[in-house]
PDB file of C-alpha atoms in Angstrom:
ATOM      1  CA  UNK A   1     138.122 110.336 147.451  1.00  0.00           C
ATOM      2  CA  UNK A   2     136.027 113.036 145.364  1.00  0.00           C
ATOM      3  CA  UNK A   3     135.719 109.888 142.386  1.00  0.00           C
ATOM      4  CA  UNK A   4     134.383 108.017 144.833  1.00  0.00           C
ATOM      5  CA  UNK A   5     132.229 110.248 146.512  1.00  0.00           C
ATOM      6  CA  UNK A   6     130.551 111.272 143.140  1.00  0.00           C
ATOM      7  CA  UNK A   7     130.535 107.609 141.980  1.00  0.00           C
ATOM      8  CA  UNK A   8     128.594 106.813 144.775  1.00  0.00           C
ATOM      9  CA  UNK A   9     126.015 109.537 144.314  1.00  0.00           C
ATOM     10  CA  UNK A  10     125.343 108.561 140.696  1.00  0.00           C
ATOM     11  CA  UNK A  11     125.207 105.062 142.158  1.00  0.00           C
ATOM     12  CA  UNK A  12     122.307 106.455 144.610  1.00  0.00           C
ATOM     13  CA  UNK A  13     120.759 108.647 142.126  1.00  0.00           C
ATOM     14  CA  UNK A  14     120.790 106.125 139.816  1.00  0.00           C
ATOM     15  CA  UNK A  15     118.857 103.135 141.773  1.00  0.00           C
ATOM     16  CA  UNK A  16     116.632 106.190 143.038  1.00  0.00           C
ATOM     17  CA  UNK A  17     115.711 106.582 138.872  1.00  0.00           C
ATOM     18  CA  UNK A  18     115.608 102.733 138.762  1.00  0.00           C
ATOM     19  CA  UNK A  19     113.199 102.589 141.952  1.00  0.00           C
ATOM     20  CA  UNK A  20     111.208 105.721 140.268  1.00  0.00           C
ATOM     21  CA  UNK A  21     110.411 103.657 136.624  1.00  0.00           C
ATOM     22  CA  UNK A  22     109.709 100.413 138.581  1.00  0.00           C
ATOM     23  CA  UNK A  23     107.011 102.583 140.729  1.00  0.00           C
ATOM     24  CA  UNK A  24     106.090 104.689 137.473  1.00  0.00           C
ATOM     25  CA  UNK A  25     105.674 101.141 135.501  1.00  0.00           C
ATOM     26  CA  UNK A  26     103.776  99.478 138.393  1.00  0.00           C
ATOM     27  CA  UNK A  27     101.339 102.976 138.518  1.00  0.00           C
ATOM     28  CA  UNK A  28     100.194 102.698 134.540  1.00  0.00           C
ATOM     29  CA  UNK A  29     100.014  99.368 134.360  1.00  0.00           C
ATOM     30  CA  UNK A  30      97.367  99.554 137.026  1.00  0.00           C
ATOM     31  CA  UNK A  31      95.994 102.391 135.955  1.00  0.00           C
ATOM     32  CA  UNK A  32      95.970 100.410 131.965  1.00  0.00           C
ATOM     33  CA  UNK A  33      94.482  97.610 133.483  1.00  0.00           C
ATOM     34  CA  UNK A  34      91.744  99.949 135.643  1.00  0.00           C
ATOM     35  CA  UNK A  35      91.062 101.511 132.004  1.00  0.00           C
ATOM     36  CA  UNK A  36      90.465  98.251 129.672  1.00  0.00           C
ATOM     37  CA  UNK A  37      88.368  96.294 132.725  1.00  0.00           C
ATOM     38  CA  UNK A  38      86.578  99.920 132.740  1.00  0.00           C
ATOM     39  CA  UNK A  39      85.986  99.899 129.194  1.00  0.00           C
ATOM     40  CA  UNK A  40      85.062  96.251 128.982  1.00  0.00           C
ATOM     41  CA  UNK A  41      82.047  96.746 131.761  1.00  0.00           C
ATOM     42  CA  UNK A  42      81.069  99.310 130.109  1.00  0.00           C
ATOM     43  CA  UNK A  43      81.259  97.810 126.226  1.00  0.00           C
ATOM     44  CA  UNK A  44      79.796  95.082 127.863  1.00  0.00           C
ATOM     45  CA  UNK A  45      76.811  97.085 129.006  1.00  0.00           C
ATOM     46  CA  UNK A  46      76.357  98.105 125.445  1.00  0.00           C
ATOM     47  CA  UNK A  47      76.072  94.840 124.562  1.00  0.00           C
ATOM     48  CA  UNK A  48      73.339  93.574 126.861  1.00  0.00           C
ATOM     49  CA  UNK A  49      71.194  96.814 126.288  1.00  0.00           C
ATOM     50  CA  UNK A  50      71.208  96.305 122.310  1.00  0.00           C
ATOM     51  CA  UNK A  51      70.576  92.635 122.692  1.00  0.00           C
ATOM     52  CA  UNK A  52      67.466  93.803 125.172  1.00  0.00           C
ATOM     53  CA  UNK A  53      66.161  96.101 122.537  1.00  0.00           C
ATOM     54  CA  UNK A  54      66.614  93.902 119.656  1.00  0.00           C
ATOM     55  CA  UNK A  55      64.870  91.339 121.432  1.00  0.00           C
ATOM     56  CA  UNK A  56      62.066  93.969 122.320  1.00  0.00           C
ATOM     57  CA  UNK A  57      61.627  94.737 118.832  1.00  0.00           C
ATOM     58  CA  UNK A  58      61.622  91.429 117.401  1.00  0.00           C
ATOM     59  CA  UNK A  59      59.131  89.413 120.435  1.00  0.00           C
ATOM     60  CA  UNK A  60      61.435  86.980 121.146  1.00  0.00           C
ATOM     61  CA  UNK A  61      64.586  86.444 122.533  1.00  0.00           C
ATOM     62  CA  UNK A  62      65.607  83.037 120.993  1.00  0.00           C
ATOM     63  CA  UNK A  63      65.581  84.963 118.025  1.00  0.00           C
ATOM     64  CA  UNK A  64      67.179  88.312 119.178  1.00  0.00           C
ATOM     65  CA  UNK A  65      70.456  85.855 120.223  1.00  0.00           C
ATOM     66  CA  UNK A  66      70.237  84.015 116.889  1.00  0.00           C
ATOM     67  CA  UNK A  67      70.601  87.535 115.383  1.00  0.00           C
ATOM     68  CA  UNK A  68      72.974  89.297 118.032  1.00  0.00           C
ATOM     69  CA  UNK A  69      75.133  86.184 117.139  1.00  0.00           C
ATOM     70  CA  UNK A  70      75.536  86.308 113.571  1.00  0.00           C
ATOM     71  CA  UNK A  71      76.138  89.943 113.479  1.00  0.00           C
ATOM     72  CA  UNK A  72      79.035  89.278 115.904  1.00  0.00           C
ATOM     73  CA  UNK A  73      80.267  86.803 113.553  1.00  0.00           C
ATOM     74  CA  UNK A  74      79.357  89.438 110.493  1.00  0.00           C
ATOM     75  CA  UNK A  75      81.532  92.093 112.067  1.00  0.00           C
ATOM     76  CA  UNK A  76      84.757  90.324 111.778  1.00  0.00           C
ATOM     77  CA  UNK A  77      84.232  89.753 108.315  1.00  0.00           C
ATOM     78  CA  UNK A  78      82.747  93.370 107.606  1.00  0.00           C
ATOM     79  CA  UNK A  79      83.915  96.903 107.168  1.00  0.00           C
ATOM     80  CA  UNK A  80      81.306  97.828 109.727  1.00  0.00           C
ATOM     81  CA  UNK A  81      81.525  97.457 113.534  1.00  0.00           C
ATOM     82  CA  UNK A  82      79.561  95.511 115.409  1.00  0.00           C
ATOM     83  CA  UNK A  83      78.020  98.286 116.952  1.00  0.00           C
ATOM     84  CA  UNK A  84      77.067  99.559 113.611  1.00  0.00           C
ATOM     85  CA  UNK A  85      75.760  96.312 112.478  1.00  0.00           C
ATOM     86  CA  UNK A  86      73.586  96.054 115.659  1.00  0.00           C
ATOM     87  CA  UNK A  87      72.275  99.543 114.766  1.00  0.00           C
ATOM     88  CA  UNK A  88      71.651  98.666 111.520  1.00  0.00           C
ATOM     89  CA  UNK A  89      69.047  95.583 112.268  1.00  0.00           C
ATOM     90  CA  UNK A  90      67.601  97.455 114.477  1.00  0.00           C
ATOM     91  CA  UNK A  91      66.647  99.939 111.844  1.00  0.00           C
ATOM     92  CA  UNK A  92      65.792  97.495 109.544  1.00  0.00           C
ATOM     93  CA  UNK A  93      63.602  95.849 112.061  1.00  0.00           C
ATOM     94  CA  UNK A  94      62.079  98.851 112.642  1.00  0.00           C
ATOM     95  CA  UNK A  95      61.077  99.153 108.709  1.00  0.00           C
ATOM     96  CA  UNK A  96      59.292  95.492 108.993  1.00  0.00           C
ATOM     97  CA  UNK A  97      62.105  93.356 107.924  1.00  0.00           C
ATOM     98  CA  UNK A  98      61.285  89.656 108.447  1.00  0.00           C
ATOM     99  CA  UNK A  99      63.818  88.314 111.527  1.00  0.00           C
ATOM    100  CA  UNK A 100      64.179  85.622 108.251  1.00  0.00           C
ATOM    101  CA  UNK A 101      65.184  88.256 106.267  1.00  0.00           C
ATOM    102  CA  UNK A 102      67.288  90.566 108.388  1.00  0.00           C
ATOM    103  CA  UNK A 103      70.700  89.236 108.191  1.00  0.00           C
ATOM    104  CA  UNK A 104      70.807  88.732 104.490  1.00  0.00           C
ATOM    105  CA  UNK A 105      69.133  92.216 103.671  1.00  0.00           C
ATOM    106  CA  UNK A 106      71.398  93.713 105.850  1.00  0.00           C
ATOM    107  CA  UNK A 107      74.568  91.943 104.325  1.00  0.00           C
ATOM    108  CA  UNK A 108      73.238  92.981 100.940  1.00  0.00           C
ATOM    109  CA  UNK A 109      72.627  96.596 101.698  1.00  0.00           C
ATOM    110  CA  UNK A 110      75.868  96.298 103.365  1.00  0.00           C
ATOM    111  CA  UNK A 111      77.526  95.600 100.388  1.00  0.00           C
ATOM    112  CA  UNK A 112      75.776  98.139  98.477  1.00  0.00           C
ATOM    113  CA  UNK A 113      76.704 100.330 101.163  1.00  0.00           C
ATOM    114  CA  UNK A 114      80.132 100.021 101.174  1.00  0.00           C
ATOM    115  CA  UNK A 115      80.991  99.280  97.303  1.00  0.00           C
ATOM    116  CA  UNK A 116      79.261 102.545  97.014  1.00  0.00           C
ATOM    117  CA  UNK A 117      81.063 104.372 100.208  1.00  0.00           C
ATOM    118  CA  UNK A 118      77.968 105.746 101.150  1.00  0.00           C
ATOM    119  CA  UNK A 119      76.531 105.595 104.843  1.00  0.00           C
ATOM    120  CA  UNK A 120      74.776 102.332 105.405  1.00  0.00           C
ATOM    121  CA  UNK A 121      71.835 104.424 107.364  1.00  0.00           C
ATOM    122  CA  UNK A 122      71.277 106.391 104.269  1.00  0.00           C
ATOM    123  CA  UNK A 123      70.245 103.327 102.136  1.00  0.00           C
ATOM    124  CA  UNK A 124      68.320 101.581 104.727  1.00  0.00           C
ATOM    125  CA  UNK A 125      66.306 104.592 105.019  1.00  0.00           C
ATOM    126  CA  UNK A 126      65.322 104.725 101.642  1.00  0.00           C
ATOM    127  CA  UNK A 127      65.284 101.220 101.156  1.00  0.00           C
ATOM    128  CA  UNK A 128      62.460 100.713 104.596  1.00  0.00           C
ATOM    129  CA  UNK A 129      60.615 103.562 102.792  1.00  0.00           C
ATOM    130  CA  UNK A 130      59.818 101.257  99.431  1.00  0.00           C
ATOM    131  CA  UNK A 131      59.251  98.583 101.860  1.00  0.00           C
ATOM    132  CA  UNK A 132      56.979 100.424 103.753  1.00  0.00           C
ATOM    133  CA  UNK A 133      55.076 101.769 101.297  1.00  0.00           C
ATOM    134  CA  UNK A 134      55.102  98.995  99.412  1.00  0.00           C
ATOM    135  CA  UNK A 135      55.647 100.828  96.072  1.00  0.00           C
ATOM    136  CA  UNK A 136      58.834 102.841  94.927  1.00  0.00           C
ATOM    137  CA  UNK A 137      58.403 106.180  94.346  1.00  0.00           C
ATOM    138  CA  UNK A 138      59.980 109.382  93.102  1.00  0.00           C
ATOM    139  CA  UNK A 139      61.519 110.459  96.195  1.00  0.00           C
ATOM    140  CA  UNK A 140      62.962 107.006  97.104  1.00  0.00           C
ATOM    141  CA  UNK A 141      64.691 106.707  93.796  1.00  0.00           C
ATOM    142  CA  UNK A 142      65.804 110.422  94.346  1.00  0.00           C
ATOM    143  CA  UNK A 143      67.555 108.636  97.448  1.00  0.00           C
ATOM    144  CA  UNK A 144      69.094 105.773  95.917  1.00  0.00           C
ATOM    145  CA  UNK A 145      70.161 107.799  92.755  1.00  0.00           C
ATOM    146  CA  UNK A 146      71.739 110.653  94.914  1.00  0.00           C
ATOM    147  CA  UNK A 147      73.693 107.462  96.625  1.00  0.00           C
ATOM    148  CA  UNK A 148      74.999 106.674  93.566  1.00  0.00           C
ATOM    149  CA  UNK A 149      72.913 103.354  93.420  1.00  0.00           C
ATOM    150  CA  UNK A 150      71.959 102.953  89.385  1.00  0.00           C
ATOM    151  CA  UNK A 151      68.362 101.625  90.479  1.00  0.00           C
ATOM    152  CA  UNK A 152      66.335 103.265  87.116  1.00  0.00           C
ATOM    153  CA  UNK A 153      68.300 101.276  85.007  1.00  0.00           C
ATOM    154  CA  UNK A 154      68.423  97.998  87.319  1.00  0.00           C
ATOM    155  CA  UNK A 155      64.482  98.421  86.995  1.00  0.00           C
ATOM    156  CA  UNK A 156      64.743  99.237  83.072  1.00  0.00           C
ATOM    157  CA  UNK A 157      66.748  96.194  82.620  1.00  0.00           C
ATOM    158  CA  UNK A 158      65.002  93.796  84.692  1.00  0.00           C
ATOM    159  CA  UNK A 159      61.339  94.636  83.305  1.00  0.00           C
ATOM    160  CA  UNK A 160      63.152  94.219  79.597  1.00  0.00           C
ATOM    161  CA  UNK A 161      63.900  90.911  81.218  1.00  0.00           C
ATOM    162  CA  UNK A 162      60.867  89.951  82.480  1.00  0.00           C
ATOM    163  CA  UNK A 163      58.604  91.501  79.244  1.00  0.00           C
ATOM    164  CA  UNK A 164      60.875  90.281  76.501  1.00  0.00           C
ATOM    165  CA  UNK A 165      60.841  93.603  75.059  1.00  0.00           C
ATOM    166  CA  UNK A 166      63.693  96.747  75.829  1.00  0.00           C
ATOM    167  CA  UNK A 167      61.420  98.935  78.482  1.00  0.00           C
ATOM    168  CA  UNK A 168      62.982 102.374  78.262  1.00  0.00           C
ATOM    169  CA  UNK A 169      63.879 104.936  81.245  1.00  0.00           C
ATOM    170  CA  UNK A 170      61.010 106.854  80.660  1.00  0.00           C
ATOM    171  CA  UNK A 171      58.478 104.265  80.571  1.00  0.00           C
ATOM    172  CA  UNK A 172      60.131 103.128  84.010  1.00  0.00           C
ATOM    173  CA  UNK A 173      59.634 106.845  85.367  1.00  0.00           C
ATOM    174  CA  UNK A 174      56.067 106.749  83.905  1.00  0.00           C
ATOM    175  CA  UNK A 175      55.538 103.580  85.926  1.00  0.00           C
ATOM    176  CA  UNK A 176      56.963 104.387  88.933  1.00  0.00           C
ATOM    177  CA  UNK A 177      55.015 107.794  88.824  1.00  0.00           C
ATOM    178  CA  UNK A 178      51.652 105.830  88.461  1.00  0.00           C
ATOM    179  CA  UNK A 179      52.880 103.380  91.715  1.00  0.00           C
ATOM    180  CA  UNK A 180      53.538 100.213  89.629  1.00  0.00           C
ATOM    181  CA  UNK A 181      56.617  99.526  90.515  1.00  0.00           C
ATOM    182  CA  UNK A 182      56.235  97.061  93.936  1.00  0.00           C
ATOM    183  CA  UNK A 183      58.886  96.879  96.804  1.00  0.00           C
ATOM    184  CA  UNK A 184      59.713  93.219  95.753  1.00  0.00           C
ATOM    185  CA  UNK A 185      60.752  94.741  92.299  1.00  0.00           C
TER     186      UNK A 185
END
């Protein structure tokens, strides 16, 4: 009689636990489900408000998707969020890159970027200041050096190139000092 009496309280107690997990499993699934359609609106929201200013900053929209787009397709292939890619354009766009020109200068800073594991925003700034300028100068290949990009001697070697005569690192610093060395250099 005691067996069965204590048999049939872990028999209680134990559909009670059963009942308890079925309710706890049916409360955080909800509550999992309340959190990922939360975080989609609201991911989704970020979406449509960088697509608005993107298209603000370039004039037209057609173009803005055509961009928005390929930097969704860019950021499954790339160390860099989509997010960050989005930021990124918009940064460049800022600095007067062509909406011709903005995916592939962003993919190659990108690159440079990340083969150097420097931030992205760091090169971009110093890259839009040659652009904007139109000229390189000290201070912009202060940046890039400091980033570990090895622009003197990219410029050494392609005015060699181009002059058919070895240019040295000083004669580039002499030129870039005297603003002869353009942005599309």
């Amino acid at each position: 009689e005691g067996a069965k009496r204590t048999n049939d309280q872990f028999r209680t107690q134990s559909g009670i636990l059963r009942e308890l997990g079925s309710l706890a499993g049916a409360y955080f699934s909800v509550r999992g489900v309340e959190k990922f359609l939360s975080s989609l609106i609201r991911v989704t929201g970020e979406f449509e408000v960088q697509k608005m200013a993107l298209t603000s900053m370039l004039g037209s929209a057609e173009t803005a998707d055509q961009i928005f787009s390929t930097l969704r397709q860019n950021a499954l292939e790339s160390p860099y969020t989509f997010q960050e890619l989005t930021k990124y354009a918009k940064q460049l766009t800022a600095f007067n890159i062509d909406a011709d020109k903005l995916i592939e200068t962003e993919k190659m800073l990108a690159d440079v970027s990340a083969g150097l594991g420097v931030d992205m925003g760091r090169i971009i700034l110093a890259y839009g200041q040659v652009k904007a300028a139109g000229v390189l100068k000290g201070t912009e290949l202060r940046q890039f050096t400091e980033a570990g990009v090895p622009l003197l001697q990219s410029l050494a070697d392609q005015l060699s190139r181009t002059e058919g005569k070895a240019i040295a690192l000083s004669e580039v610093f002499s030129r870039i000092s005297k603003k002869e060395i353009p942005f599309e250099m």
